[in-house]
mmCIF file of C-alpha atoms and ligand atoms in Angstrom:
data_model
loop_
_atom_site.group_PDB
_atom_site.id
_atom_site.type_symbol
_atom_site.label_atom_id
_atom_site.label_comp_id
_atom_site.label_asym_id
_atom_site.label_seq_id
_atom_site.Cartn_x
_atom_site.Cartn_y
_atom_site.Cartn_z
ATOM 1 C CA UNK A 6 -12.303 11.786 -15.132
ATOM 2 C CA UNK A 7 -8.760 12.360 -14.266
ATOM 3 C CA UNK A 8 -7.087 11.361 -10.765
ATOM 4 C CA UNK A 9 -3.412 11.635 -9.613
ATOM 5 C CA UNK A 10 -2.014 8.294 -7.740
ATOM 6 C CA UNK A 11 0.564 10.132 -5.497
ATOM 7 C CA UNK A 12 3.027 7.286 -5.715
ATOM 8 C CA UNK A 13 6.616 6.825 -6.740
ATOM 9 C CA UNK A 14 6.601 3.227 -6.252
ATOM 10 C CA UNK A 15 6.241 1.921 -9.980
ATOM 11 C CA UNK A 16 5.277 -1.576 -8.221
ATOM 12 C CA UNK A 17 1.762 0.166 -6.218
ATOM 13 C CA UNK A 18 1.307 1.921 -9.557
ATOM 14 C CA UNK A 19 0.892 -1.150 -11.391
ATOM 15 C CA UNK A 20 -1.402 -3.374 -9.073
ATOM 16 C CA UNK A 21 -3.542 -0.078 -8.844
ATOM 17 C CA UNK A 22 -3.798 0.451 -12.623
ATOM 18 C CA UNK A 23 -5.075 -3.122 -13.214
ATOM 19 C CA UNK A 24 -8.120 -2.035 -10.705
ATOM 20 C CA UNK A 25 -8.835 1.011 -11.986
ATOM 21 C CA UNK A 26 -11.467 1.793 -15.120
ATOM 22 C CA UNK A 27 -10.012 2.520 -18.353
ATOM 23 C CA UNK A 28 -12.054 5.927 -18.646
ATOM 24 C CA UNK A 29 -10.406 6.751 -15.175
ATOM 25 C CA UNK A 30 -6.985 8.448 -16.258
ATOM 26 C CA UNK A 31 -4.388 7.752 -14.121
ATOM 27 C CA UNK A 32 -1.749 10.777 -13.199
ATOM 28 C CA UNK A 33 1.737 9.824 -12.121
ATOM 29 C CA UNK A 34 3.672 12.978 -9.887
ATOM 30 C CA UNK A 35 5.803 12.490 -12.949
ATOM 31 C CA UNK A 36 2.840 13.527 -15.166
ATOM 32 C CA UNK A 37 2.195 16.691 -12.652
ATOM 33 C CA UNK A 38 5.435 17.682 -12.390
ATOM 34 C CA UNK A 39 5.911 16.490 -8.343
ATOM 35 C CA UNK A 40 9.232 15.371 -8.027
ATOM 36 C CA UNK A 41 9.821 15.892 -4.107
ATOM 37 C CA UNK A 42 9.640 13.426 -1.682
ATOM 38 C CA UNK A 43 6.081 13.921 -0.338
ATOM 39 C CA UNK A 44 5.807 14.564 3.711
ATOM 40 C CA UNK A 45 5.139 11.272 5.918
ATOM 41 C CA UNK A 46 5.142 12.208 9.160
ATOM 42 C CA UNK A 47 2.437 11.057 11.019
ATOM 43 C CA UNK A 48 2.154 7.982 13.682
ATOM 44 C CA UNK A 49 -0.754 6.520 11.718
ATOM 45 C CA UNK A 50 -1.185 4.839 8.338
ATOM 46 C CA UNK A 51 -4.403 6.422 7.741
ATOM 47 C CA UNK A 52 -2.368 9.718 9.130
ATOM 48 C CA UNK A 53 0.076 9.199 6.381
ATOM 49 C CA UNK A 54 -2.392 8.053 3.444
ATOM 50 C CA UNK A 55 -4.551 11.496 4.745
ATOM 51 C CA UNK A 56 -1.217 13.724 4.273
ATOM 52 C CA UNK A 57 0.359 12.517 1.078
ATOM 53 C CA UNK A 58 -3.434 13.343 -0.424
ATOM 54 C CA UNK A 59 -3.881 16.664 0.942
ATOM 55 C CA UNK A 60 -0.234 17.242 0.249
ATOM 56 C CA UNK A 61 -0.527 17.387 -3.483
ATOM 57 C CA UNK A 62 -4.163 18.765 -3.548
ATOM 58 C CA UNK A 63 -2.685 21.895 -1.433
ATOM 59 C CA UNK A 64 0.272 22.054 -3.911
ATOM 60 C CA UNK A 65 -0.516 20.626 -6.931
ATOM 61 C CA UNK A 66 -3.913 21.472 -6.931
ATOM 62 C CA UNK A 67 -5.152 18.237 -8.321
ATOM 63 C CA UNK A 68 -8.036 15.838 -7.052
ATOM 64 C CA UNK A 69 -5.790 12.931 -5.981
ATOM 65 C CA UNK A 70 -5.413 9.616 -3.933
ATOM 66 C CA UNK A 71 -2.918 8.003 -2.094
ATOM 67 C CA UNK A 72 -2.007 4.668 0.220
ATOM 68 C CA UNK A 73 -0.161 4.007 2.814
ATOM 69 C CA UNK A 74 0.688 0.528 4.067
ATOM 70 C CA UNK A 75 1.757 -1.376 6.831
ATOM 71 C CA UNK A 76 2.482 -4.904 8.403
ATOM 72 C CA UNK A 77 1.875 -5.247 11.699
ATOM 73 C CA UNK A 78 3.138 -8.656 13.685
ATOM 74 C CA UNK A 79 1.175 -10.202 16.442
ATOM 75 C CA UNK A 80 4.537 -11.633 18.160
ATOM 76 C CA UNK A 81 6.223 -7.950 18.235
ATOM 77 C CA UNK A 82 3.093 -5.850 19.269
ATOM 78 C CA UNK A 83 2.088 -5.069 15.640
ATOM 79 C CA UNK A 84 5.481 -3.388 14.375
ATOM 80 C CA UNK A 85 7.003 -2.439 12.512
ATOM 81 C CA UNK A 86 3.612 -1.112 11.401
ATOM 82 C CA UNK A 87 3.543 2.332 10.478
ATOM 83 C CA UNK A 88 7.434 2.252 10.543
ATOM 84 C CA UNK A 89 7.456 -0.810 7.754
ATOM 85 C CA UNK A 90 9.503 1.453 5.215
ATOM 86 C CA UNK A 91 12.421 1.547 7.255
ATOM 87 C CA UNK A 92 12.112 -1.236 9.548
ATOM 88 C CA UNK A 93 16.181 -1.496 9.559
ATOM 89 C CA UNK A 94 17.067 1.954 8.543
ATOM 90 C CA UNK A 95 16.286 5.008 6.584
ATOM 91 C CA UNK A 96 17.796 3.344 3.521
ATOM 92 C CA UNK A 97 14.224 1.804 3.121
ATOM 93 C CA UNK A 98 15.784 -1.233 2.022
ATOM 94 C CA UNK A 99 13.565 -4.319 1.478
ATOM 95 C CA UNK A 100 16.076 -6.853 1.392
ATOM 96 C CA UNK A 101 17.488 -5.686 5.245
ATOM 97 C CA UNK A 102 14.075 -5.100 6.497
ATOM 98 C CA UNK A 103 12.923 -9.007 5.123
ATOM 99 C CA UNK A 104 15.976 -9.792 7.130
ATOM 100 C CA UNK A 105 15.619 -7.970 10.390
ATOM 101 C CA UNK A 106 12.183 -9.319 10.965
ATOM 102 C CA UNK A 107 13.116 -12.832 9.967
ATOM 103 C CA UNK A 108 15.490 -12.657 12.845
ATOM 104 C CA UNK A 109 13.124 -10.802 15.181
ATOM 105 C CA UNK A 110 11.151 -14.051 14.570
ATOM 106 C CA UNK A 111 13.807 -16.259 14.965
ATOM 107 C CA UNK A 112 12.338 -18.018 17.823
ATOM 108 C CA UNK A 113 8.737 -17.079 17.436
ATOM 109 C CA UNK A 114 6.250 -19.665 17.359
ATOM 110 C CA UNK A 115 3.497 -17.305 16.563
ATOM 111 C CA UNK A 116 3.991 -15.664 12.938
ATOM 112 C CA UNK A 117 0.831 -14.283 12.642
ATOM 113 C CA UNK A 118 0.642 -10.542 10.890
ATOM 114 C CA UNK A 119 -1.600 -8.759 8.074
ATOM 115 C CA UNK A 120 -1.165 -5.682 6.042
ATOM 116 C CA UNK A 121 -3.072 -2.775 6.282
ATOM 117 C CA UNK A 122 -3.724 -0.406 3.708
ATOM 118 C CA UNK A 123 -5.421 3.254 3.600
ATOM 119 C CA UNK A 124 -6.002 5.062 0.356
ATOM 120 C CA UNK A 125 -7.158 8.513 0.899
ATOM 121 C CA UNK A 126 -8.990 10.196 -1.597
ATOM 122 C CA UNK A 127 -9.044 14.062 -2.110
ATOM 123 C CA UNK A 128 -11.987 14.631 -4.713
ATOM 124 C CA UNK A 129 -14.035 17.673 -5.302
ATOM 125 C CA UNK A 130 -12.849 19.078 -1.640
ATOM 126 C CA UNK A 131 -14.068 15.945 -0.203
ATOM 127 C CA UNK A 132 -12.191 13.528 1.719
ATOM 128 C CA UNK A 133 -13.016 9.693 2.035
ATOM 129 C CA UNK A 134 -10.482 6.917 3.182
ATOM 130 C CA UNK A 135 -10.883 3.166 2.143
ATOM 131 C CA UNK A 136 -9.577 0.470 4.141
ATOM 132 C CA UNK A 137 -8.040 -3.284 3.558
ATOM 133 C CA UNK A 138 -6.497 -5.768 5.234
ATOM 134 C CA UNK A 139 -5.064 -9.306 4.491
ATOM 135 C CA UNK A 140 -4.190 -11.674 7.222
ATOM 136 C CA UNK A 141 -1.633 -14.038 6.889
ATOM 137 C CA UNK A 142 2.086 -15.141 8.220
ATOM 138 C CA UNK A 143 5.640 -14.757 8.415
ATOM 139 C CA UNK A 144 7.746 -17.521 6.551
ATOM 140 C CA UNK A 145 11.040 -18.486 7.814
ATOM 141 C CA UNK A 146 12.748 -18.117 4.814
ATOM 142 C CA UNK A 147 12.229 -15.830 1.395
ATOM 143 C CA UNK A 148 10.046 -17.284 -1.436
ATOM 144 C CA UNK A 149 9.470 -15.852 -4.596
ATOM 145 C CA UNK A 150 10.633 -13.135 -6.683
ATOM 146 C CA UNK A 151 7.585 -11.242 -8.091
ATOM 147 C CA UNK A 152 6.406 -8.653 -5.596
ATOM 148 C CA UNK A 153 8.305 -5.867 -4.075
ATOM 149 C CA UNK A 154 8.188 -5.029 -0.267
ATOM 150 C CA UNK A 155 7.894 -8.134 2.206
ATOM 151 C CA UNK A 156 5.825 -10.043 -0.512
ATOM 152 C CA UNK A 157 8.304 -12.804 -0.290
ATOM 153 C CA UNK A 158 8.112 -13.922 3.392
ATOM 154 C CA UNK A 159 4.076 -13.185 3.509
ATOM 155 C CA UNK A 160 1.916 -15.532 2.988
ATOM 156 C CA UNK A 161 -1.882 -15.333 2.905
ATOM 157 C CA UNK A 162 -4.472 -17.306 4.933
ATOM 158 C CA UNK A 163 -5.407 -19.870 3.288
ATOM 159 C CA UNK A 164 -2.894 -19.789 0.292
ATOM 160 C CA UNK A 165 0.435 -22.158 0.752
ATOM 161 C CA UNK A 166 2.514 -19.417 -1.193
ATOM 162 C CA UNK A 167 3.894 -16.113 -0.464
ATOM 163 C CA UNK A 168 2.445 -12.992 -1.952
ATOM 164 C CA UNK A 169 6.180 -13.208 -4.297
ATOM 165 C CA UNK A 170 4.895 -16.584 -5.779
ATOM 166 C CA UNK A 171 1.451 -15.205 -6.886
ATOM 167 C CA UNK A 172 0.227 -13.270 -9.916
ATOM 168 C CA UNK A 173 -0.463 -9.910 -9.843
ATOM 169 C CA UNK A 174 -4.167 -10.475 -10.089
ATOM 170 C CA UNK A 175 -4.437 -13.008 -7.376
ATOM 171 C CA UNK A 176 -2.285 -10.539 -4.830
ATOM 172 C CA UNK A 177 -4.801 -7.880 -6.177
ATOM 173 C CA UNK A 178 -7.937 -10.231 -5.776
ATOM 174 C CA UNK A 179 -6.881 -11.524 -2.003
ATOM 175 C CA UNK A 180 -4.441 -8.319 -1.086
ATOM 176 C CA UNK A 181 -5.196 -5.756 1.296
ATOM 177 C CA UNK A 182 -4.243 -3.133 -1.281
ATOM 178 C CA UNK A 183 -6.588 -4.229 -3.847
ATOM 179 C CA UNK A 184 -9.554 -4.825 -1.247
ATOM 180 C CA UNK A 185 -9.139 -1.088 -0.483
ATOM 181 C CA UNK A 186 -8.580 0.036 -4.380
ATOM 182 C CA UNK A 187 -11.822 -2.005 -4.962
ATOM 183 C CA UNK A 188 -14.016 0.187 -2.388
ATOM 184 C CA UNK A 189 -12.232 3.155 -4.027
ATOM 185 C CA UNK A 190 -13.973 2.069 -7.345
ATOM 186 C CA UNK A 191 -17.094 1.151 -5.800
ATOM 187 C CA UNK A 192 -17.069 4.359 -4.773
ATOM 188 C CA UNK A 193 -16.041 6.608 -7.698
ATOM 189 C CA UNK A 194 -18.592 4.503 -9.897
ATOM 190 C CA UNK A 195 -21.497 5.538 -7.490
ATOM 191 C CA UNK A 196 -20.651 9.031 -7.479
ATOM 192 C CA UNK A 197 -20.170 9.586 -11.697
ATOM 193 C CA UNK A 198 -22.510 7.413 -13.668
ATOM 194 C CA UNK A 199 -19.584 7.979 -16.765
ATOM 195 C CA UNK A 200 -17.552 5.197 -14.894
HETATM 196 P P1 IMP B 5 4.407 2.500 2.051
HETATM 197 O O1 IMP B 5 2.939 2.356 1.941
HETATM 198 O O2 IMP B 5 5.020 2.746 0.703
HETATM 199 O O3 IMP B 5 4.829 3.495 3.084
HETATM 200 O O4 IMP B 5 4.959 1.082 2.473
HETATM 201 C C1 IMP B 5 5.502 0.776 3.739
HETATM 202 C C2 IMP B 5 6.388 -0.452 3.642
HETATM 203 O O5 IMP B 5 5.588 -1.597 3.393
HETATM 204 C C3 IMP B 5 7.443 -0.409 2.544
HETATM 205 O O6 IMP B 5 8.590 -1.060 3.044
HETATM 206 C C4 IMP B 5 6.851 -1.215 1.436
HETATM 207 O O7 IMP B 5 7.827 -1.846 0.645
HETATM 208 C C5 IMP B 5 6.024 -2.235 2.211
HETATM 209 N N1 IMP B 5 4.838 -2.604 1.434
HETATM 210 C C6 IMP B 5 3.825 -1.779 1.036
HETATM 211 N N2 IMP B 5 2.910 -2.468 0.349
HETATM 212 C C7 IMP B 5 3.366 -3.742 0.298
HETATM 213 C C8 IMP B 5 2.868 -4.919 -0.317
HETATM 214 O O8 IMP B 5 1.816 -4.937 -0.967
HETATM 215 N N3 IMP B 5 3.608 -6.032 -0.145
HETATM 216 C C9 IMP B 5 4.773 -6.061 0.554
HETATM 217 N N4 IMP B 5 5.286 -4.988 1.134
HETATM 218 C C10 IMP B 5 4.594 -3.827 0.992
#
């Protein structure tokens, strides 16, 4: 079985490809020839993970899945949520978006937040999403350097490190991404007996 991961971010690719089956093959948009930035324009993350899918089975033709992710903050009403890309601009910059919520939370006593992920699959005309979350908090300064994203002010319930101090298979063991790449699995697995 073949799938296409519509993703250009080279740091999703590789927590997802140390989930998935060997005798899955994993497509990049490089592979298939996609080099546009794919549409992302609805108010949901589910929305989003939905369009990027359908996007490149309409165009590309290909059975596909993609994710979209968010982290939502209890102290400012769950933002920057579906808006976490660019948080402090449409340069989509990591480094200024870490910052601009770590002085949003300047004073906040509550630093409560989790990610969300949705990873829509497009498979034989079908549609299915797959959910995760991880709950955790906002540090008050930057830890860590493996990661990408907000990894290294987030840290997990229950874990005394950010998500940029941890392996790749711990994030993908506790991580809202992996939770949501494991029902993915699950489910390819009970629908092909080859898996
Ligand atoms: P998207 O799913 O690529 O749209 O991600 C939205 C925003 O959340 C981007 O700023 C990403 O860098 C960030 N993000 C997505 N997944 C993670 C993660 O696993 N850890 C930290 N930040 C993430």
């Amino acid at each position: 079985m073949q799938l296409v991961f519509a993703t250009n971010n080279l740091n999703k690719l590789k927590e997802v490809q140390a989930l998935i089956p060997a005798n899955i093959k994993l497509l990049s948009l490089k592979d298939i020839g996609c080099f546009e930035d794919i549409p992302e324009t609805q108010n949901t993350i589910e929305g989003n993970a939905i369009q990027k899918a359908e996007y490149i089975k309409e165009h590309y033709g290909y059975d596909c899945f993609a994710d979209d992710t968010g982290l939502m903050v209890e102290a400012l009403n769950d933002a920057p949520g579906v808006y976490s890309a660019r948080y402090a601009g449409i340069q989509r910059d990591a480094q200024d978006n870490m910052n601009k919520l770590l002085d949003e939370l300047a004073n906040a006593e509550n630093r409560d937040a989790h990610f969300t992920t949705v990873v829509a699959l497009h498979l034989n005309n079908h549609l299915e999403t797959f959910h995760g979350i991880c709950n955790g908090s906002i540090t008050k300064t930057k830890h860590g350097k493996k990661g990408f994203g907000y990894d290294p002010i987030f840290q997990p319930k229950d874990y005394d490190m950010t998500f940029a101090e941890m392996d790749l298979s711990l994030k993908n063991e506790i991580g809202h991404r992996g939770k949501a790449i494991s029902k993915l699995v699950h489910f390819l697995k009970s629908h092909n007996s080859k898996i």
